Amino acid sequence: MDIKKVGIIGTGTMGVGMAQVCAQAGIPTVAVKATPGTPERAQAGLEKSLARMVERGKMEAAEKDAIVGRIAFTTDEGAVADCDLVIESIIEDLDTKKALFKRLEGVCTPDALLTTNTSTLSVTSMMAVCEHRQRVAGLHFFNPAPAMALVEIIHAFETSESTVRALEAFCKEIGKDPVIVQDTTGFIVNRLLTPYLLSAVRLLERGTGDIEGIDHAMMSGAGHPMGPFALADYIGLDVVNAMAQNIYNDARTDHHNPPHTLTRLVELGYLGRKTGKGFYDYSSKPPTANPALKHPIS
Ligand code: CAA
C-alpha cells in the first residue's frame, strides 16, 4: 500500500514532530489540533524550530518553507478523510483514544491504516472498538521525532501482516528505522527504559550519588547522550510517572513501581523541562539540581 497522505491527530510535541518528519519526506500531511483552541501555536512552534535549523546551517530556507507548506494545520477531524494513514497522538487516556478510533472509523476509508503513538497503553484495547481491526496498529515514535531513528511498529492481536508491511515500508520511506513489536505494555523501549529511569531515582533516594553525578556517570561511562535525570526531565516527569504506573498495573513487578520522589515531584508540579523544574532547575544555565531535592522529600 502506497501512503500518499498522512493525518496526525494531536498537535503536541510528538504530533508536530511526526508531522515534520512526514512533510520532510515529501508527504502531504494534515495536522489536527485535538483539544479546544486554534492550531496556530503549534504551527508557530514548528516554524520557529525549523528557523533555528536554518540559522544553524542545517537546513535551507527553501526546504523549511516546503516542509511548512506540506502540512495543513486544522481543527477539523474530518480533514483526515482522504488520508491513507492516520497517527493519533492525543492525551494518554485509553477511553479518549478509544472514542477517537470509533470516530475515525466513521471518517476514514475502510482500508486507511489507523495507528496510535501511545507509549504504554494497549493498542489491542483501541482495536477492540473498531470494525475493521486488521488495519489498526501502533506506530511509536521517540522524542524528538525528527532526530530519533527508531519507530516501534506495534502488532496488536488482529493487525494484518499487510498492515505491518505497509507501515514498515512507510517508516523506511520517511527515513526511520522500524522494529516490529508485539502489543505488550511499554513495548520494547519503554519497558526497558522506564525501570532504568526509576532505578536512577532509587539510587538518588539511597544516597548512592547525586543528580549530576549519576547523570555524568551514565553519559561518560555508558555512552548515553543524556543521563537518566536529564532524560526524565526531557520526556516529562508526568509522562515517566504514567508510563511506570501503566507498566506496574500490568506487570506488578516492584521495579516498575514509581518511586516516592518521582510521584512527589509530579504532585508538586515539577514536570521537567516543560515547567522549568524537574530533577533540574532550568532557570540557571547550565541547569542545576532542583533545590527541592537537597533534602529527601517525604
Ligand atoms: N528537530 C529536528 N532535528 C532535531 C531536533 C528537532 N526538534 N532536535 C535535535 N535535532 C537534531 C539536530 O539537528 C542534530 O542533527 P544532526 O546530527 O544531523 O546535525 C541532532 O538532532 C543532534 O541535535 P543537537 O546537536 O542539537 O543536540 P544533541 O547532540 O545534544 O542531541 C538529542 C539532542 C537528540 C535530544 C540527544 O540528546 C538525545 O538523543 N537524547 C536522548 C533522547 C531520547 O532518548 N529520546 C527518547 C525518549 S523516550 C521516548 O520518547 C518514548 C516515550 O514514549 C516517552
Coordinates of N, CA, C and O in Angstrom, one line a residue, residues 161-225:
E161 N -0.8 -8.8 8.5 CA 0.6 -8.8 8.0 C 0.8 -7.7 7.0 O 1.8 -7.0 7.0
S162 N -0.3 -7.5 6.1 CA -0.1 -6.4 5.1 C -0.1 -5.0 5.8 O 0.6 -4.1 5.3
T163 N -0.8 -4.8 6.9 CA -0.7 -3.6 7.6 C 0.7 -3.4 8.1 O 1.3 -2.3 8.0
V164 N 1.3 -4.4 8.7 CA 2.6 -4.3 9.3 C 3.6 -4.0 8.2 O 4.5 -3.1 8.3
R165 N 3.5 -4.7 7.1 CA 4.5 -4.5 5.9 C 4.3 -3.1 5.4 O 5.3 -2.4 5.1
A166 N 3.1 -2.6 5.3 CA 2.9 -1.2 4.8 C 3.5 -0.2 5.7 O 4.1 0.8 5.3
L167 N 3.3 -0.4 7.0 CA 3.9 0.5 8.0 C 5.4 0.5 8.0 O 6.1 1.5 8.1
E168 N 5.9 -0.7 7.8 CA 7.4 -0.9 7.7 C 7.9 -0.1 6.5 O 8.9 0.6 6.6
A169 N 7.3 -0.3 5.4 CA 7.7 0.4 4.1 C 7.6 1.9 4.3 O 8.5 2.7 3.9
F170 N 6.5 2.4 5.0 CA 6.3 3.8 5.3 C 7.5 4.3 6.1 O 8.0 5.4 5.8
C171 N 7.8 3.6 7.2 CA 8.9 4.1 8.1 C 10.2 4.2 7.3 O 10.9 5.2 7.5
K172 N 10.5 3.3 6.5 CA 11.7 3.4 5.7 C 11.7 4.6 4.8 O 12.6 5.3 4.6
E173 N 10.5 4.8 4.2 CA 10.3 5.9 3.2 C 10.6 7.3 3.9 O 11.1 8.2 3.3
I174 N 10.2 7.4 5.2 CA 10.4 8.6 5.9 C 11.7 8.7 6.6 O 12.0 9.5 7.4
G175 N 12.6 7.7 6.3 CA 13.9 7.7 6.9 C 14.1 7.2 8.3 O 15.1 7.4 9.0
K176 N 13.1 6.4 8.7 CA 13.1 5.8 10.1 C 13.6 4.4 10.0 O 13.6 3.7 9.0
D177 N 13.9 3.9 11.2 CA 14.5 2.6 11.4 C 13.5 1.7 12.2 O 13.6 1.8 13.4
P178 N 12.5 1.0 11.6 CA 11.5 0.4 12.4 C 11.9 -0.9 13.0 O 12.8 -1.6 12.6
V179 N 11.1 -1.2 14.1 CA 11.2 -2.6 14.7 C 9.8 -3.0 15.0 O 9.0 -2.2 15.3
I180 N 9.5 -4.3 14.7 CA 8.2 -4.8 14.9 C 8.1 -5.4 16.3 O 8.9 -6.2 16.7
V181 N 7.1 -5.0 17.0 CA 6.9 -5.4 18.4 C 5.5 -6.0 18.7 O 4.6 -5.4 18.1
Q182 N 5.4 -7.0 19.5 CA 4.0 -7.4 19.9 C 3.5 -6.5 20.9 O 4.2 -5.8 21.6
D183 N 2.2 -6.4 21.0 CA 1.5 -5.5 21.9 C 1.6 -5.8 23.4 O 0.8 -6.5 23.9
T184 N 2.7 -5.4 24.0 CA 3.0 -5.6 25.4 C 3.1 -4.2 26.0 O 3.7 -3.4 25.4
T185 N 2.6 -4.0 27.2 CA 2.6 -2.7 27.8 C 4.1 -2.1 27.9 O 4.9 -2.8 28.5
G186 N 4.3 -1.0 27.2 CA 5.6 -0.4 27.2 C 6.4 -0.8 26.0 O 7.5 -0.3 25.7
F187 N 5.9 -1.8 25.2 CA 6.6 -2.3 24.0 C 8.0 -2.7 24.4 O 8.2 -3.4 25.4
I188 N 9.0 -2.3 23.6 CA 10.4 -2.7 24.0 C 11.1 -1.5 24.7 O 11.5 -1.7 25.9
V189 N 11.1 -0.4 24.1 CA 12.0 0.7 24.6 C 11.5 1.2 26.0 O 12.2 1.2 27.0
N190 N 10.2 1.5 26.1 CA 9.7 2.0 27.4 C 9.7 0.9 28.5 O 9.8 1.2 29.7
R191 N 9.5 -0.4 28.0 CA 9.5 -1.5 29.0 C 10.9 -1.6 29.7 O 11.1 -1.9 30.8
L192 N 12.0 -1.3 28.9 CA 13.3 -1.3 29.4 C 13.8 0.0 30.0 O 14.5 0.1 31.0
L193 N 13.4 1.1 29.3 CA 13.8 2.4 29.7 C 13.2 2.9 31.1 O 13.9 3.5 31.9
T194 N 11.9 2.5 31.3 CA 11.2 3.0 32.5 C 11.9 2.5 33.7 O 12.2 3.3 34.6
P195 N 12.1 1.2 33.9 CA 12.8 0.7 35.1 C 14.2 1.3 35.3 O 14.6 1.5 36.4
Y196 N 14.8 1.6 34.2 CA 16.2 2.2 34.3 C 16.1 3.6 34.9 O 16.8 3.9 35.8
L197 N 15.1 4.4 34.4 CA 14.9 5.7 35.0 C 14.5 5.7 36.4 O 15.0 6.4 37.3
L198 N 13.6 4.7 36.8 CA 13.2 4.6 38.2 C 14.3 4.1 39.0 O 14.4 4.5 40.2
S199 N 15.2 3.3 38.5 CA 16.4 2.8 39.3 C 17.3 3.9 39.6 O 17.9 4.0 40.7
A200 N 17.4 4.9 38.7 CA 18.3 6.1 39.0 C 17.7 6.9 40.1 O 18.4 7.3 41.0
V201 N 16.3 7.0 40.2 CA 15.7 7.7 41.3 C 15.9 7.0 42.6 O 16.2 7.6 43.6
R202 N 15.9 5.7 42.5 CA 16.1 4.9 43.8 C 17.6 5.0 44.2 O 17.8 5.1 45.4
L203 N 18.5 5.1 43.3 CA 19.9 5.3 43.7 C 20.0 6.7 44.4 O 20.8 6.8 45.4
L204 N 19.3 7.7 43.8 CA 19.3 9.0 44.4 C 18.8 8.9 45.9 O 19.3 9.5 46.8
E205 N 17.6 8.2 46.0 CA 17.0 8.1 47.3 C 17.9 7.4 48.3 O 17.9 7.7 49.5
R206 N 18.7 6.5 47.8 CA 19.6 5.7 48.7 C 20.9 6.5 49.1 O 21.7 6.1 49.9
G207 N 21.1 7.6 48.3 CA 22.3 8.4 48.6 C 23.5 7.9 47.9 O 24.6 8.3 48.2
T208 N 23.3 7.0 46.9 CA 24.4 6.4 46.2 C 25.2 7.5 45.4 O 26.4 7.5 45.3
G209 N 24.5 8.4 44.9 CA 25.1 9.6 44.2 C 24.1 10.7 44.1 O 22.9 10.5 44.5
D210 N 24.6 11.9 43.6 CA 23.6 13.0 43.5 C 23.2 13.0 42.0 O 23.7 12.2 41.2
I211 N 22.3 13.9 41.7 CA 21.7 14.0 40.3 C 22.8 14.2 39.3 O 22.8 13.4 38.3
E212 N 23.6 15.2 39.5 CA 24.7 15.5 38.5 C 25.6 14.3 38.3 O 26.1 13.9 37.3
G213 N 26.0 13.7 39.5 CA 26.9 12.6 39.5 C 26.4 11.4 38.7 O 27.1 10.7 37.9
I214 N 25.1 11.0 39.0 CA 24.5 9.8 38.3 C 24.4 10.1 36.8 O 24.8 9.3 36.0
D215 N 24.0 11.3 36.5 CA 23.9 11.7 35.0 C 25.3 11.6 34.4 O 25.4 11.0 33.3
H216 N 26.2 12.2 35.0 CA 27.6 12.2 34.5 C 28.1 10.8 34.3 O 28.7 10.5 33.2
A217 N 27.9 9.9 35.2 CA 28.4 8.6 35.2 C 27.8 7.8 34.0 O 28.5 7.1 33.2
M218 N 26.4 8.0 33.8 CA 25.8 7.2 32.7 C 26.2 7.8 31.3 O 26.2 7.1 30.3
M219 N 26.5 9.1 31.2 CA 26.9 9.7 30.0 C 28.3 9.3 29.7 O 28.7 8.8 28.6
S220 N 29.2 9.4 30.7 CA 30.6 9.2 30.4 C 30.9 7.7 30.5 O 31.8 7.3 29.8
G221 N 30.2 6.9 31.3 CA 30.6 5.5 31.4 C 29.8 4.6 30.6 O 30.2 3.5 30.3
A222 N 28.5 5.0 30.2 CA 27.7 4.1 29.4 C 27.4 4.7 28.0 O 26.8 4.0 27.2
G223 N 28.0 5.9 27.7 CA 27.9 6.4 26.4 C 26.5 6.9 26.1 O 26.1 7.1 24.9
H224 N 25.6 7.2 27.1 CA 24.3 7.7 26.8 C 24.4 9.2 26.5 O 25.1 9.9 27.1
P225 N 23.5 9.7 25.5 CA 23.6 11.1 25.2 C 23.1 12.0 26.3 O 23.5 13.2 26.4

